[in-house]
Amino acid sequence: MVPTLFSKIIEGKLPADIVYRDDLVTAFRDINPAAPVHILIVPNKIIPTVNDLTEEDEQLAGRMLLVARKLAEVEGVAESGYRLIINCNRHAGQEIYHLHLHLIGGRPLGPMVLR
Ligand code: 5GP
């Protein structure tokens, strides 16, 4: 696999504000936050998009969601609310082809999708 921006962050080759790390995922603050809380939860192994997930990634996919839940609590947005987003390919505006779950909160987020 060709290294990605995020795999370089996970390997410590690029700086980032890492807030969580375990055997399957790493979470760090988005460099260009869309809200007061904006964290990216990223698999430690390179998976380009949701389309590339397999049955073998079931535990990883679940872990991403559970880590998001935990971080929402730690960041103090669990009660006020937050949004979890995964962009896939160009219509969704995916920029980095290393799967990541956005945890966004800390203010009212408005409508889910532009109409
Ligand atoms: P996507 O559009 O692929 O779903 O989201 C990519 C996200 O990565 C964007 O929110 C963008 O701000 C963030 N990002 C891009 N480059 C960097 C970086 O070097 N460091 C961090 N922490 N986030 C980045």
CSV table of C-alpha atoms and ligand atoms in Angstrom, one decimal:
chain,number,residue,atom,x,y,z
A,1,MET,CA,0.0,0.0,0.0
A,2,VAL,CA,1.2,3.5,-0.8
A,3,PRO,CA,1.5,5.5,2.4
A,4,THR,CA,-1.2,8.1,2.9
A,5,LEU,CA,-1.1,11.4,4.8
A,6,PHE,CA,-2.9,9.7,7.6
A,7,SER,CA,-0.7,6.6,7.7
A,8,LYS,CA,2.3,9.0,8.1
A,9,ILE,CA,0.5,10.7,11.0
A,10,ILE,CA,-0.3,7.3,12.5
A,11,GLU,CA,3.4,6.2,12.1
A,12,GLY,CA,4.6,9.5,13.8
A,13,LYS,CA,6.2,10.7,10.6
A,14,LEU,CA,3.9,13.8,10.4
A,15,PRO,CA,2.7,15.8,13.4
A,16,ALA,CA,-0.9,15.8,14.6
A,17,ASP,CA,-2.8,16.3,17.8
A,18,ILE,CA,-3.5,12.7,18.6
A,19,VAL,CA,-6.3,12.2,21.2
A,20,TYR,CA,-6.7,8.4,21.1
A,21,ARG,CA,-4.8,5.4,19.9
A,22,ASP,CA,-5.3,1.6,20.2
A,23,ASP,CA,-4.4,-1.5,18.3
A,24,LEU,CA,-6.9,-0.8,15.5
A,25,VAL,CA,-7.5,2.9,15.3
A,26,THR,CA,-6.0,6.3,15.9
A,27,ALA,CA,-7.9,9.6,16.4
A,28,PHE,CA,-6.5,13.1,15.9
A,29,ARG,CA,-7.9,16.6,15.6
A,30,ASP,CA,-8.7,17.8,12.1
A,31,ILE,CA,-6.3,20.4,10.9
A,32,ASN,CA,-9.1,22.6,9.6
A,33,PRO,CA,-11.9,22.1,12.1
A,34,ALA,CA,-15.5,22.6,10.9
A,35,ALA,CA,-16.7,23.0,14.5
A,36,PRO,CA,-15.2,23.4,18.0
A,37,VAL,CA,-14.9,19.6,18.1
A,38,HIS,CA,-13.7,17.9,14.9
A,39,ILE,CA,-11.8,14.7,15.3
A,40,LEU,CA,-10.9,12.1,12.7
A,41,ILE,CA,-11.0,8.4,13.7
A,42,VAL,CA,-8.8,6.5,11.4
A,43,PRO,CA,-8.0,2.8,10.9
A,44,ASN,CA,-4.3,2.1,11.6
A,45,LYS,CA,-4.1,0.0,8.4
A,46,ILE,CA,-4.8,1.7,5.1
A,47,ILE,CA,-8.3,1.2,3.8
A,48,PRO,CA,-8.9,3.7,1.0
A,49,THR,CA,-12.7,4.1,1.2
A,50,VAL,CA,-15.8,2.4,2.8
A,51,ASN,CA,-16.1,0.5,-0.5
A,52,ASP,CA,-12.9,-1.3,0.5
A,53,LEU,CA,-14.2,-2.7,3.8
A,54,THR,CA,-14.5,-6.4,4.0
A,55,GLU,CA,-16.1,-8.9,6.4
A,56,GLU,CA,-12.7,-9.1,8.1
A,57,ASP,CA,-13.0,-5.5,9.0
A,58,GLU,CA,-16.1,-6.0,11.1
A,59,GLN,CA,-14.3,-5.5,14.4
A,60,LEU,CA,-12.4,-2.4,13.1
A,61,ALA,CA,-15.6,-0.8,11.8
A,62,GLY,CA,-17.3,-1.4,15.2
A,63,ARG,CA,-14.3,0.0,17.0
A,64,MET,CA,-14.4,3.2,14.9
A,65,LEU,CA,-18.0,3.8,16.1
A,66,LEU,CA,-17.3,2.9,19.7
A,67,VAL,CA,-14.2,5.2,19.8
A,68,ALA,CA,-16.3,8.0,18.4
A,69,ARG,CA,-18.9,7.5,21.1
A,70,LYS,CA,-16.2,7.5,23.8
A,71,LEU,CA,-14.5,10.7,22.4
A,72,ALA,CA,-17.9,12.5,22.1
A,73,GLU,CA,-18.2,11.9,25.9
A,74,VAL,CA,-14.6,13.0,26.6
A,75,GLU,CA,-15.0,16.1,24.5
A,76,GLY,CA,-18.3,17.0,26.3
A,77,VAL,CA,-20.6,16.8,23.3
A,78,ALA,CA,-22.4,13.6,24.0
A,79,GLU,CA,-25.4,15.3,25.5
A,80,SER,CA,-25.5,18.4,23.2
A,81,GLY,CA,-25.1,16.3,20.1
A,82,TYR,CA,-22.7,15.6,17.3
A,83,ARG,CA,-22.5,14.3,13.8
A,84,LEU,CA,-20.5,11.3,12.5
A,85,ILE,CA,-19.6,11.5,8.8
A,86,ILE,CA,-17.7,9.2,6.4
A,87,ASN,CA,-17.2,10.6,3.0
A,88,CYS,CA,-16.8,8.1,0.2
A,89,ASN,CA,-15.4,9.1,-3.2
A,90,ARG,CA,-15.9,12.2,-5.2
A,91,HIS,CA,-19.7,13.0,-4.8
A,92,ALA,CA,-19.1,13.0,-1.1
A,93,GLY,CA,-16.0,15.2,-1.4
A,94,GLN,CA,-13.6,12.6,0.0
A,95,GLU,CA,-10.1,14.3,0.0
A,96,ILE,CA,-8.0,11.7,1.8
A,97,TYR,CA,-8.1,8.2,0.5
A,98,HIS,CA,-7.5,6.6,3.9
A,99,LEU,CA,-10.9,5.8,5.5
A,100,HIS,CA,-11.8,8.1,8.4
A,101,LEU,CA,-14.8,8.9,10.5
A,102,HIS,CA,-15.4,12.6,11.3
A,103,LEU,CA,-16.7,13.4,14.8
A,104,ILE,CA,-18.0,16.9,14.6
A,105,GLY,CA,-19.8,18.9,17.4
A,106,GLY,CA,-19.7,21.7,19.8
A,107,ARG,CA,-22.3,23.9,18.0
A,108,PRO,CA,-25.6,23.4,16.2
A,109,LEU,CA,-24.5,21.8,12.9
A,110,GLY,CA,-27.4,22.8,10.6
A,111,PRO,CA,-29.0,20.6,8.0
A,112,MET,CA,-27.3,17.3,7.2
A,113,VAL,CA,-27.0,17.8,3.5
A,114,LEU,CA,-27.2,20.9,1.2
A,115,ARG,CA,-30.4,20.7,-0.9
B,1,5GP,P1,-12.5,14.1,3.7
B,1,5GP,O1,-12.9,15.2,2.9
B,1,5GP,O2,-11.5,13.2,3.0
B,1,5GP,O3,-13.6,13.3,4.3
B,1,5GP,O4,-11.8,14.7,5.0
B,1,5GP,C1,-10.4,14.9,5.1
B,1,5GP,C2,-10.1,15.8,6.3
B,1,5GP,O5,-8.8,15.7,6.6
B,1,5GP,C3,-10.5,17.2,6.1
B,1,5GP,O6,-11.5,17.6,7.1
B,1,5GP,C4,-9.2,18.0,6.3
B,1,5GP,O7,-9.3,19.2,7.0
B,1,5GP,C5,-8.4,16.9,7.1
B,1,5GP,N1,-6.9,17.1,6.9
B,1,5GP,C6,-6.3,17.2,5.7
B,1,5GP,N2,-5.0,17.3,5.9
B,1,5GP,C7,-4.7,17.1,7.2
B,1,5GP,C8,-3.6,17.0,8.0
B,1,5GP,O8,-2.4,17.1,7.5
B,1,5GP,N3,-3.7,16.9,9.3
B,1,5GP,C9,-5.0,16.7,9.9
B,1,5GP,N4,-5.0,16.6,11.2
B,1,5GP,N5,-6.1,16.8,9.2
B,1,5GP,C10,-6.0,17.0,7.8
